[in-house]
Amino acid sequence: MSVLKKIEAKLEVMAPGDREIGRYIVDNPDQMLRLSTAALAAEIGRSQSSVVKFSQKLGYSSYQELKLAVSEAKSQEWHVPAGMIHGSIEVDDSYLVILRKLIGSKLLSMQQTVAANTEQEIGKALEALNGACRIHLAGVGASSLVARDFSYKLMKLGRNVLHDSDSHVQMANVSTLGRGDVLFALSYSGASIETLRIAELARKRGTTVIAVTGLRDNPLSRVADIRLHTIADEERARSSSITARDAQLTLTDLLFILLVQKQPDANEYVHNSELAVSVLKA
Amino acid sequence: MSVLKKIEAKLEVMAPGDREIGRYIVDNPDQMLRLSTAALAAEIGRSQSSVVKFSQKLGYSSYQELKLAVSEAKSQEWHVPAGMIHGSIEVDDSYLVILRKLIGSKLLSMQQTVAANTEQEIGKALEALNGACRIHLAGVGASSLVARDFSYKLMKLGRNVLHDSDSHVQMANVSTLGRGDVLFALSYSGASIETLRIAELARKRGTTVIAVTGLRDNPLSRVADIRLHTIADEERARSSSITARDAQLTLTDLLFILLVQKQPDANEYVHNSELAVSVLKA
DNA sequence: CAAGCCAAGGAATAAATTATTCCGTCTCTG
DNA sequence: CAGAGACGGAATAATTTATTCCTTGGCTTG
């Protein structure tokens, strides 16, 4: 988690003086990077030592360390490379402009999606997936395709995976799950009735529920044990969920890669599966 | 241009002392960020003042400014996905490194894919899709998911689309196609037997064949009337086709957006389809 | 309600880091 | 071979950072 977010979160419980310092840093990270402790203190009308102490309270050994962390955090704000315009696509956009907007918005949703999930929450999801006896993937419509993609990958790792695009079959499958199993439910809106009901049933049966939804509060997320988030264009009319799907894929890809990294014999599994398929190539 | 690149470029024309300093910074930007001028000087056996002078010669007002620039450069490193960024993921990579590699390689394959297709060839594909009586989508494995995703989108535009994940069904469907129809065939290797046979049959029946394959020469591409290309990591053992799929999706997304742009009533169609689905939301 | 405790935060000061000045050395050039 | 000038280190000045110490005011407790 970035320092800026951390500071922002702690703002509430800080002493008034520290709060002022924290707020200034969160609001003006750029300026802060160029200010000395004394200058920063003067800027907000506090003493120089308070600034040093503030750094230390946050767990940094020096003010310079804090600066380094802020600089790092700022860069993680994943700004879209110059020239990549993000915005809706217009009727009279040229081919080149469309390319840029398309890639720009795809990149943006990927970046924001990885930034929206803490390493901790991802870690909890990994743990659940790793320890699961069976993994059921739920999702309808476009989310079903992502679920299937993820299921293919998990199968390549030798995991016990269930997914069917038919929500009745999904529901029937979930009714066989129990403690020790995991339900991985995808829905950008978090409001798809079928997926929601499936998650509720799983929850009732003691199955760990991982929900992958958009950021805003939604029923699916509320039901879940572990909440992961995807971020996409709100304006979906023209993009028709392109970025929502990209965000979901980014998240499942990330989980897959982390699983591979943790599983010593993963490469062997993947290699074997590719070898097996290769006999079907001309 | 990043400071590190700038330093590296100037290395040649620098005085020996400055060259040593510059080399150290280029080689160890991370350490440099945590060293004082004196410590850095000691590290390479030079005087503290040389380090300050070095910063000034580069045009920075202070050593701190140089540090800031290095920190900035380091973070932007991944925007220029040269070398390690799209390298394979290693067992001891940190979470952050994995994020960067993942997004870096995704971005790279998207950019290269749009660059690999001329506007002209894309135009021909659009024309074929627009004029098609029926559109059949072929693909197996991961490509089948992309085909299905594309088919959902085309259906939202009211097009006449056929796709089934079972290749026997695909083949049977193709046997009903003729002149005026289009086969859209996806295969990164261009060598999947089923897809290839399907394309051959379509060709024989006078159906226009659009092939989406990797760049290298391949049987599927040779059969096609219109050749589109996707670019992905060659090293796929660990990524398990993540980038190949992303490249295919980028291409189909692009086609979809261009179709929407050209079809006056597209938004209405898309809107209606979303409205229809919304009754299934909680 | 008073004594005592403690957190908050600033002033003063010590320590460190950074910037500048100055000077010797070496090289190139006329 | 003298002079100009680049190079770079030592010394020192200036600035910045870290620590110590002290006051204040709120809160607890007897």
XYZ file of C-alpha atoms (C1' of nucleotides) in Angstrom:
624
model
C 0.000 0.000 0.000
C 1.316 3.386 -0.931
C 2.520 5.771 1.761
C 0.046 8.380 0.695
C -2.855 6.019 1.206
C -1.379 4.941 4.496
C -1.076 8.505 5.702
C -4.558 9.290 4.542
C -5.941 6.319 6.407
C -4.159 7.234 9.630
C -5.132 10.875 9.404
C -8.091 10.271 11.657
C -6.181 8.963 14.621
C -3.300 11.401 14.450
C -2.634 14.258 16.793
C -3.756 17.608 15.343
C -0.219 18.665 14.507
C 0.627 15.465 12.733
C -2.672 15.573 10.938
C -1.806 18.956 9.471
C 1.528 17.647 8.278
C -0.020 14.509 6.877
C -2.726 16.361 5.062
C -0.223 18.684 3.474
C 1.857 15.774 2.229
C -1.144 13.918 0.879
C -2.410 17.043 -0.839
C 0.922 18.279 -2.167
C 3.302 15.370 -2.516
C 5.154 17.151 -5.296
C 5.945 20.205 -3.268
C 6.795 18.131 -0.246
C 9.495 16.325 -2.193
C 11.318 19.599 -2.709
C 10.917 20.993 0.769
C 13.267 20.568 3.699
C 11.835 19.736 7.094
C 12.117 23.361 8.109
C 10.531 24.641 4.918
C 7.672 22.175 5.178
C 7.165 23.148 8.801
C 7.078 26.807 7.865
C 4.591 26.082 5.100
C 2.029 24.834 7.589
C 3.129 26.835 10.593
C 4.620 24.106 12.721
C 8.020 23.371 14.097
C 10.737 21.663 12.148
C 11.122 18.948 14.731
C 7.477 17.943 14.384
C 8.131 17.070 10.785
C 11.049 14.865 11.690
C 9.006 13.206 14.386
C 6.172 12.699 11.958
C 8.472 10.764 9.647
C 9.638 8.616 12.494
C 6.152 7.881 13.751
C 5.330 6.517 10.332
C 8.157 4.069 10.717
C 10.762 5.676 8.520
C 14.234 6.084 9.852
C 14.584 9.576 8.460
C 12.830 12.323 6.644
C 14.751 11.362 3.527
C 13.318 7.876 3.732
C 9.831 9.314 3.856
C 10.608 11.409 0.817
C 11.804 8.353 -1.039
C 8.636 6.528 -0.140
C 6.472 9.419 -1.273
C 8.340 9.631 -4.534
C 7.839 5.926 -5.032
C 4.152 6.192 -4.206
C 3.626 9.069 -6.539
C 5.119 7.118 -9.401
C 2.892 4.207 -8.581
C -0.024 6.405 -9.294
C 0.501 4.825 -12.690
C 0.003 7.797 -14.856
C -0.939 6.994 -18.384
C 1.980 7.576 -20.727
C 1.779 10.837 -22.592
C -0.019 10.559 -25.873
C -2.422 7.929 -24.637
C -5.642 9.779 -24.535
C -8.340 8.307 -22.465
C -11.879 9.115 -23.244
C -14.868 7.915 -25.077
C -14.556 7.239 -28.730
C -16.243 9.684 -31.041
C -17.747 9.221 -34.460
C -15.180 11.347 -36.206
C -12.104 10.054 -34.429
C -9.335 9.002 -36.763
C -7.963 5.485 -36.789
C -4.885 6.588 -34.886
C -6.881 8.381 -32.228
C -9.029 5.319 -31.724
C -5.974 3.140 -31.277
C -4.646 5.452 -28.622
C -7.902 5.745 -26.785
C -8.421 2.014 -26.840
C -4.988 1.170 -25.513
C -5.039 4.104 -23.149
C -8.251 3.036 -21.491
C -7.185 -0.591 -21.374
C -3.932 0.373 -19.706
C -5.691 2.646 -17.287
C -8.101 -0.002 -16.112
C -5.287 -2.506 -15.680
C -3.212 -0.072 -13.683
C -6.054 1.052 -11.514
C -7.128 -2.505 -10.924
C -3.777 -3.670 -9.618
C -3.584 -0.536 -7.498
C -7.044 -1.124 -6.070
C -6.129 -4.382 -4.400
C -3.764 -4.563 -1.479
C -1.043 -7.153 -1.493
C -2.606 -8.401 1.698
C -6.034 -9.070 0.221
C -4.463 -10.714 -2.802
C -2.438 -12.809 -0.401
C -5.579 -13.949 1.381
C -7.125 -14.937 -1.935
C -4.016 -16.877 -2.886
C -4.016 -18.688 0.398
C -7.646 -19.638 -0.036
C -7.109 -20.835 -3.596
C -4.025 -22.763 -2.610
C -5.707 -24.482 0.290
C -8.932 -25.208 -1.545
C -10.053 -28.740 -2.050
C -12.217 -27.683 -4.975
C -12.505 -24.305 -6.667
C -15.804 -23.273 -8.184
C -15.882 -20.339 -10.554
C -19.095 -18.358 -10.891
C -20.006 -15.685 -13.379
C -22.487 -14.962 -16.127
C -22.203 -13.166 -19.436
C -18.786 -11.670 -20.059
C -17.704 -12.646 -16.572
C -18.339 -16.253 -17.472
C -15.674 -16.020 -20.141
C -13.184 -14.680 -17.653
C -14.130 -17.450 -15.258
C -13.548 -20.001 -17.961
C -10.204 -18.487 -18.897
C -9.132 -18.619 -15.282
C -10.424 -22.161 -14.943
C -8.293 -23.300 -17.897
C -5.255 -21.834 -16.254
C -6.003 -23.380 -12.873
C -6.537 -26.745 -14.503
C -3.109 -26.466 -16.078
C -1.768 -26.275 -12.552
C -3.560 -29.508 -11.679
C -6.205 -27.827 -9.530
C -9.653 -29.190 -8.990
C -11.836 -26.677 -10.810
C -15.519 -26.394 -11.606
C -17.116 -24.015 -14.042
C -20.039 -24.086 -16.381
C -21.475 -21.185 -18.290
C -24.986 -22.245 -17.374
C -25.971 -20.681 -14.080
C -28.312 -23.527 -13.175
C -25.453 -25.945 -13.478
C -23.304 -23.569 -11.458
C -25.907 -23.485 -8.731
C -26.207 -27.259 -8.722
C -22.453 -27.575 -8.457
C -22.241 -25.169 -5.566
C -24.738 -27.254 -3.654
C -22.049 -29.928 -3.429
C -19.414 -27.602 -1.989
C -18.585 -27.262 1.665
C -15.972 -26.102 4.103
C -12.526 -26.264 2.578
C -13.793 -25.394 -0.878
C -13.634 -21.990 -2.507
C -16.125 -20.090 -4.624
C -14.571 -17.504 -6.909
C -17.371 -15.211 -8.050
C -16.992 -12.592 -10.757
C -19.384 -9.753 -11.492
C -18.442 -6.222 -12.337
C -21.688 -4.796 -11.048
C -21.768 -7.191 -8.124
C -25.493 -7.363 -8.703
C -26.028 -10.245 -11.138
C -28.783 -12.236 -9.521
C -27.522 -15.670 -10.466
C -24.004 -15.088 -9.254
C -25.300 -13.469 -6.103
C -27.598 -16.379 -5.244
C -24.780 -18.810 -5.914
C -22.485 -16.900 -3.588
C -25.153 -16.798 -0.900
C -25.641 -20.537 -1.102
C -21.908 -21.143 -0.950
C -21.620 -18.894 2.056
C -24.384 -20.766 3.802
C -22.551 -24.028 3.190
C -19.371 -22.744 4.789
C -17.484 -22.338 1.542
C -14.981 -19.490 1.387
C -16.267 -16.884 -1.038
C -13.907 -14.677 -3.041
C -15.759 -11.885 -4.820
C -14.340 -9.916 -7.720
C -16.477 -6.828 -8.227
C -16.269 -3.150 -9.045
C -15.313 -0.737 -6.306
C -18.674 0.567 -5.319
C -20.652 -1.116 -2.619
C -22.596 -4.081 -3.960
C -24.458 -7.140 -2.700
C -21.981 -9.731 -3.958
C -19.094 -8.057 -2.223
C -21.035 -7.925 1.026
C -21.566 -11.672 0.951
C -17.908 -12.467 0.380
C -15.141 -13.456 2.769
C -12.442 -12.033 0.545
C -13.106 -8.965 -1.599
C -11.104 -8.182 -4.707
C -11.823 -5.219 -6.915
C -11.733 -4.339 -10.576
C -11.827 -0.850 -11.993
C -13.152 0.027 -15.412
C -14.648 2.881 -17.340
C -17.905 3.943 -15.928
C -18.949 5.010 -19.379
C -19.647 1.629 -20.840
C -22.173 2.327 -23.527
C -19.616 2.495 -26.274
C -16.913 0.338 -24.850
C -19.383 -2.404 -24.049
C -17.539 -3.705 -21.022
C -14.205 -3.959 -22.757
C -12.356 -2.474 -19.851
C -14.406 -4.319 -17.254
C -13.348 -7.578 -18.842
C -9.722 -6.422 -19.103
C -9.721 -5.529 -15.440
C -11.056 -8.947 -14.476
C -8.512 -10.657 -16.666
C -5.704 -8.597 -15.196
C -6.708 -9.716 -11.754
C -7.060 -13.389 -12.623
C -3.790 -13.292 -14.555
C -2.100 -11.822 -11.541
C -3.487 -14.511 -9.282
C -2.435 -17.178 -11.734
C 1.116 -15.896 -11.959
C 1.405 -15.686 -8.200
C 0.095 -19.237 -7.890
C 2.641 -20.425 -10.429
C 5.352 -18.642 -8.541
C 4.415 -20.375 -5.312
C 3.930 -23.842 -6.744
C 7.316 -25.503 -7.271
C 6.185 -27.964 -9.931
C 3.986 -25.456 -11.764
C 6.205 -25.215 -14.798
C 6.184 -28.933 -15.218
C 2.408 -28.997 -15.161
C 2.105 -26.147 -17.623
C 4.749 -27.623 -19.855
C 3.049 -30.994 -19.919
C -0.279 -29.470 -20.781
C 1.243 -27.574 -23.675
C 3.064 -30.651 -24.818
C -0.180 -32.578 -24.780
C -1.928 -29.975 -26.901
C 0.929 -29.811 -29.380
C -0.103 -33.068 -31.024
C -3.113 -31.149 -32.296
C -0.897 -28.744 -34.231
C -0.145 -29.047 -37.901
C 14.551 11.200 -21.493
C 15.257 9.651 -18.141
C 18.221 10.887 -16.126
C 19.746 7.464 -16.126
C 19.717 7.320 -19.903
C 21.072 10.834 -20.039
C 23.920 10.016 -17.715
C 24.685 6.849 -19.589
C 24.833 8.734 -22.848
C 27.148 11.400 -21.469
C 29.398 8.879 -19.785
C 31.771 8.920 -22.726
C 32.555 12.590 -22.677
C 32.840 12.923 -18.912
C 36.007 13.440 -16.962
C 37.251 10.195 -15.397
C 36.054 11.133 -11.937
C 32.587 12.050 -13.088
C 32.461 8.940 -15.190
C 33.004 6.795 -12.118
C 30.249 8.590 -10.289
C 27.902 8.382 -13.252
C 28.552 4.707 -13.759
C 27.854 3.954 -10.150
C 24.552 5.801 -10.269
C 23.482 4.128 -13.485
C 24.434 0.733 -12.121
C 23.035 1.162 -8.625
C 20.275 3.748 -8.666
C 18.626 2.111 -5.678
C 21.649 2.354 -3.444
C 22.399 5.829 -4.663
C 18.997 7.014 -3.486
C 19.889 6.106 0.078
C 23.436 7.447 0.095
C 24.587 10.902 1.099
C 27.100 12.680 -1.069
C 29.874 11.707 1.312
C 28.787 8.083 1.469
C 28.498 7.849 -2.282
C 31.913 9.418 -2.638
C 33.384 6.922 -0.198
C 31.725 4.078 -2.070
C 33.716 4.837 -5.175
C 36.766 6.401 -3.567
C 36.253 10.011 -4.566
C 35.702 13.220 -2.727
C 32.364 14.360 -1.465
C 32.582 17.625 -3.349
C 32.952 15.827 -6.668
C 29.563 14.302 -6.157
C 27.972 17.669 -5.562
C 29.724 19.068 -8.597
C 28.564 16.126 -10.624
C 24.947 16.914 -9.780
C 25.430 20.517 -10.761
C 27.120 19.695 -14.044
C 24.061 17.686 -14.968
C 21.986 20.793 -14.502
C 20.397 20.050 -11.154
C 20.434 22.707 -8.523
C 21.307 20.279 -5.778
C 22.155 16.711 -5.036
C 18.637 16.245 -3.708
C 17.247 17.298 -7.058
C 19.337 14.665 -8.746
C 18.036 12.081 -6.323
C 14.481 13.092 -7.089
C 15.165 12.772 -10.784
C 16.713 9.343 -10.339
C 13.772 8.184 -8.277
C 11.406 9.446 -10.944
C 13.413 7.759 -13.671
C 13.496 4.487 -11.854
C 9.742 4.452 -11.531
C 9.193 5.299 -15.163
C 11.531 2.552 -16.148
C 8.661 0.245 -16.891
C 7.072 2.599 -19.371
C 9.959 1.833 -21.644
C 9.520 -1.879 -21.578
C 13.047 -2.619 -22.660
C 14.769 -5.702 -21.402
C 13.722 -7.013 -18.054
C 10.249 -5.632 -17.968
C 8.650 -8.132 -20.215
C 11.075 -10.771 -19.096
C 9.716 -13.911 -17.588
C 8.652 -13.908 -14.005
C 11.129 -15.351 -11.567
C 10.593 -17.253 -8.362
C 12.033 -14.545 -6.148
C 10.388 -11.570 -7.808
C 8.626 -9.292 -5.371
C 4.945 -8.542 -5.677
C 5.690 -5.138 -7.092
C 8.053 -6.484 -9.705
C 5.463 -9.004 -10.796
C 2.845 -6.302 -11.178
C 5.157 -4.308 -13.369
C 6.202 -7.217 -15.475
C 2.618 -8.330 -15.944
C 1.311 -4.935 -16.972
C 4.446 -4.185 -18.930
C 4.155 -7.286 -21.043
C 0.429 -6.812 -21.512
C 0.978 -3.268 -22.680
C 3.772 -4.312 -24.971
C 1.749 -6.981 -26.705
C -1.178 -4.592 -27.155
C 1.008 -1.902 -28.639
C 2.860 -4.232 -30.920
C -0.346 -5.849 -32.035
C -1.994 -2.639 -33.139
C 1.252 -1.649 -34.811
C 1.501 -4.965 -36.643
C -1.681 -4.411 -38.617
C -1.994 -1.760 -41.265
C -5.046 0.410 -41.302
C -5.614 -0.935 -44.785
C -5.776 -4.589 -43.757
C -8.008 -3.703 -40.820
C -10.177 -1.797 -43.260
C -10.535 -4.840 -45.464
C -11.535 -6.931 -42.471
C -14.125 -4.353 -41.464
C -15.561 -4.263 -44.920
C -15.849 -8.036 -44.993
C -17.479 -8.162 -41.567
C -19.848 -5.350 -42.438
C -20.921 -6.946 -45.678
C -21.202 -10.457 -44.322
C -24.496 -12.242 -44.360
C -23.323 -14.544 -41.592
C -20.143 -14.415 -39.519
C -18.660 -17.637 -38.229
C -16.026 -17.506 -35.536
C -13.522 -20.345 -35.293
C -10.995 -21.071 -32.578
C -10.102 -23.713 -30.036
C -8.746 -23.521 -26.512
C -8.039 -19.998 -25.364
C -8.816 -18.688 -28.828
C -12.312 -20.054 -28.463
C -12.888 -17.746 -25.523
C -11.783 -14.763 -27.556
C -14.051 -15.878 -30.370
C -16.946 -16.095 -27.965
C -16.202 -12.685 -26.493
C -16.159 -11.203 -29.972
C -19.334 -13.050 -30.892
C -21.167 -11.567 -27.896
C -20.142 -8.123 -29.018
C -21.155 -8.697 -32.616
C -24.516 -10.012 -31.501
C -25.053 -6.818 -29.531
C -24.767 -5.035 -32.858
C -27.477 -7.256 -34.301
C -25.120 -9.271 -36.481
C -25.694 -12.813 -37.546
C -23.028 -14.720 -35.680
C -22.135 -18.360 -35.231
C -19.770 -19.804 -32.711
C -19.500 -22.969 -30.702
C -16.606 -24.085 -28.600
C -16.883 -27.619 -29.981
C -14.813 -27.870 -33.143
C -17.053 -30.559 -34.640
C -19.984 -28.212 -34.348
C -17.869 -25.454 -35.819
C -17.005 -27.632 -38.767
C -20.638 -28.594 -39.279
C -21.643 -24.946 -39.212
C -19.027 -23.962 -41.726
C -20.376 -26.536 -44.126
C -23.464 -24.352 -44.406
C -21.571 -21.182 -45.251
C -21.023 -19.858 -48.733
C -20.111 -16.788 -50.723
C -21.108 -13.640 -48.894
C -20.353 -15.155 -45.498
C -17.222 -14.605 -43.440
C -15.120 -16.971 -41.379
C -13.145 -15.254 -38.641
C -10.480 -17.742 -37.527
C -8.273 -17.245 -34.475
C -5.125 -19.179 -33.641
C -1.954 -17.713 -32.243
C 0.207 -20.477 -33.672
C -1.817 -20.633 -36.863
C -1.336 -24.360 -36.675
C -4.281 -25.693 -34.686
C -5.531 -28.546 -36.827
C -9.243 -28.040 -36.212
C -9.211 -24.346 -36.966
C -7.051 -24.931 -40.002
C -9.368 -27.590 -41.459
C -12.346 -25.360 -40.831
C -10.678 -22.501 -42.659
C -9.790 -24.743 -45.554
C -13.361 -25.910 -45.878
C -14.657 -22.359 -45.731
C -12.208 -21.303 -48.383
C -13.322 -24.115 -50.617
C -16.902 -22.985 -50.255
C -16.095 -19.441 -51.335
C -16.413 -17.937 -47.879
C -14.142 -14.996 -47.112
C -11.594 -16.092 -44.518
C -10.104 -13.634 -42.021
C -7.209 -15.176 -40.114
C -5.846 -13.795 -36.860
C -2.503 -15.416 -36.165
C 0.980 -14.667 -34.885
C 3.441 -12.958 -37.174
C 5.478 -15.878 -38.335
C 4.475 -17.768 -41.422
C 1.819 -20.378 -40.671
C -0.687 -22.592 -42.478
C -3.819 -20.785 -41.313
C -2.550 -17.449 -42.510
C -1.719 -18.912 -45.915
C -5.285 -20.116 -46.371
C -6.812 -16.742 -45.524
C -8.059 -13.925 -47.725
C -7.414 -11.291 -45.091
C -4.523 -11.666 -42.662
C -4.475 -9.968 -39.287
C -1.674 -10.425 -36.803
C -1.233 -10.632 -33.059
C 2.053 -10.285 -31.231
C 2.834 -11.833 -27.889
C 5.729 -13.036 -25.809
C 7.475 -15.873 -27.470
C 8.360 -17.276 -24.100
C 5.019 -18.662 -23.103
C 5.879 -21.410 -20.675
C 5.184 -19.286 -17.633
C 2.764 -16.783 -18.961
C 0.623 -19.516 -20.394
C -0.633 -17.477 -23.334
C -1.687 -14.498 -21.289
C -0.266 -12.053 -23.772
C -1.392 -14.063 -26.781
C -4.936 -13.800 -25.508
C -4.546 -10.104 -24.729
C -3.283 -9.479 -28.232
C -6.263 -11.275 -29.762
C -8.655 -9.361 -27.545
C -7.027 -6.075 -28.451
C -7.561 -6.831 -32.088
C -11.164 -7.934 -31.733
C -11.903 -4.968 -29.467
C -10.470 -2.674 -32.079
C -12.597 -4.227 -34.803
C -15.649 -3.963 -32.612
C -15.105 -0.312 -31.855
C -14.553 0.477 -35.507
C -17.748 -1.374 -36.385
C -19.649 0.574 -33.765
C -18.226 3.781 -35.116
C -19.377 2.949 -38.613
C -22.837 1.698 -37.693
C -25.154 4.650 -37.038
C -27.611 2.780 -34.848
C -24.937 0.837 -32.929
C -25.419 2.678 -29.669
C -29.097 1.961 -29.733
C -28.429 -1.736 -30.176
C -25.853 -1.837 -27.426
C -28.061 0.194 -25.140
C -31.008 -2.091 -25.694
C -28.983 -5.188 -24.987
C -27.735 -3.722 -21.732
C -31.216 -2.651 -20.792
C -32.463 -6.163 -21.430
C -29.826 -7.679 -19.182
C -30.445 -5.185 -16.407
C -33.616 -6.969 -15.305
C -31.324 -9.737 -14.100
C -29.603 -7.416 -11.644
C -30.429 -7.231 -7.981
C -9.508 19.399 44.029
C -4.642 18.773 43.979
C -0.849 15.861 42.621
C 0.955 13.340 39.266
C 1.362 11.486 34.818
C 1.709 11.754 30.075
C 1.171 13.131 25.357
C 1.931 16.995 22.306
C 4.754 20.045 20.415
C 8.172 23.702 20.238
C 13.059 25.734 21.266
C 17.594 24.825 21.466
C 21.279 22.284 20.204
C 23.984 18.586 18.335
C 25.002 15.982 14.345
C 24.903 15.237 9.663
C 24.790 16.510 5.113
C 25.441 19.611 1.354
C 27.547 23.524 -1.103
C 31.330 26.591 -1.889
C 35.806 28.233 -1.858
C 40.399 27.636 -2.453
C 44.423 25.453 -3.936
C 47.655 22.097 -6.086
C 48.327 19.307 -10.156
C 48.192 18.091 -14.752
C 47.552 18.936 -19.716
C 47.283 21.400 -23.691
C 48.766 25.228 -26.432
C 51.102 29.028 -28.357
C 58.492 27.021 -21.199
C 54.820 30.126 -19.544
C 49.967 30.601 -19.237
C 45.224 29.106 -19.392
C 42.203 26.175 -17.880
C 40.205 21.696 -16.531
C 40.181 18.375 -12.766
C 39.623 17.119 -8.351
C 40.534 17.049 -3.406
C 40.829 19.556 1.335
C 38.903 22.746 4.063
C 35.216 25.301 5.396
C 30.769 27.536 5.301
C 25.920 26.945 5.044
C 22.074 24.294 5.381
C 19.424 20.502 6.811
C 18.243 16.850 9.916
C 17.952 14.512 14.409
C 17.905 14.660 19.352
C 17.373 16.492 23.709
C 15.099 19.098 26.806
C 11.394 21.758 28.434
C 6.679 23.839 28.710
C 1.909 23.279 28.376
C -2.424 21.400 29.020
C -5.476 17.542 29.402
C -6.577 13.575 32.046
C -6.487 10.301 35.852
C -6.429 9.117 40.527
C -6.291 9.403 45.407
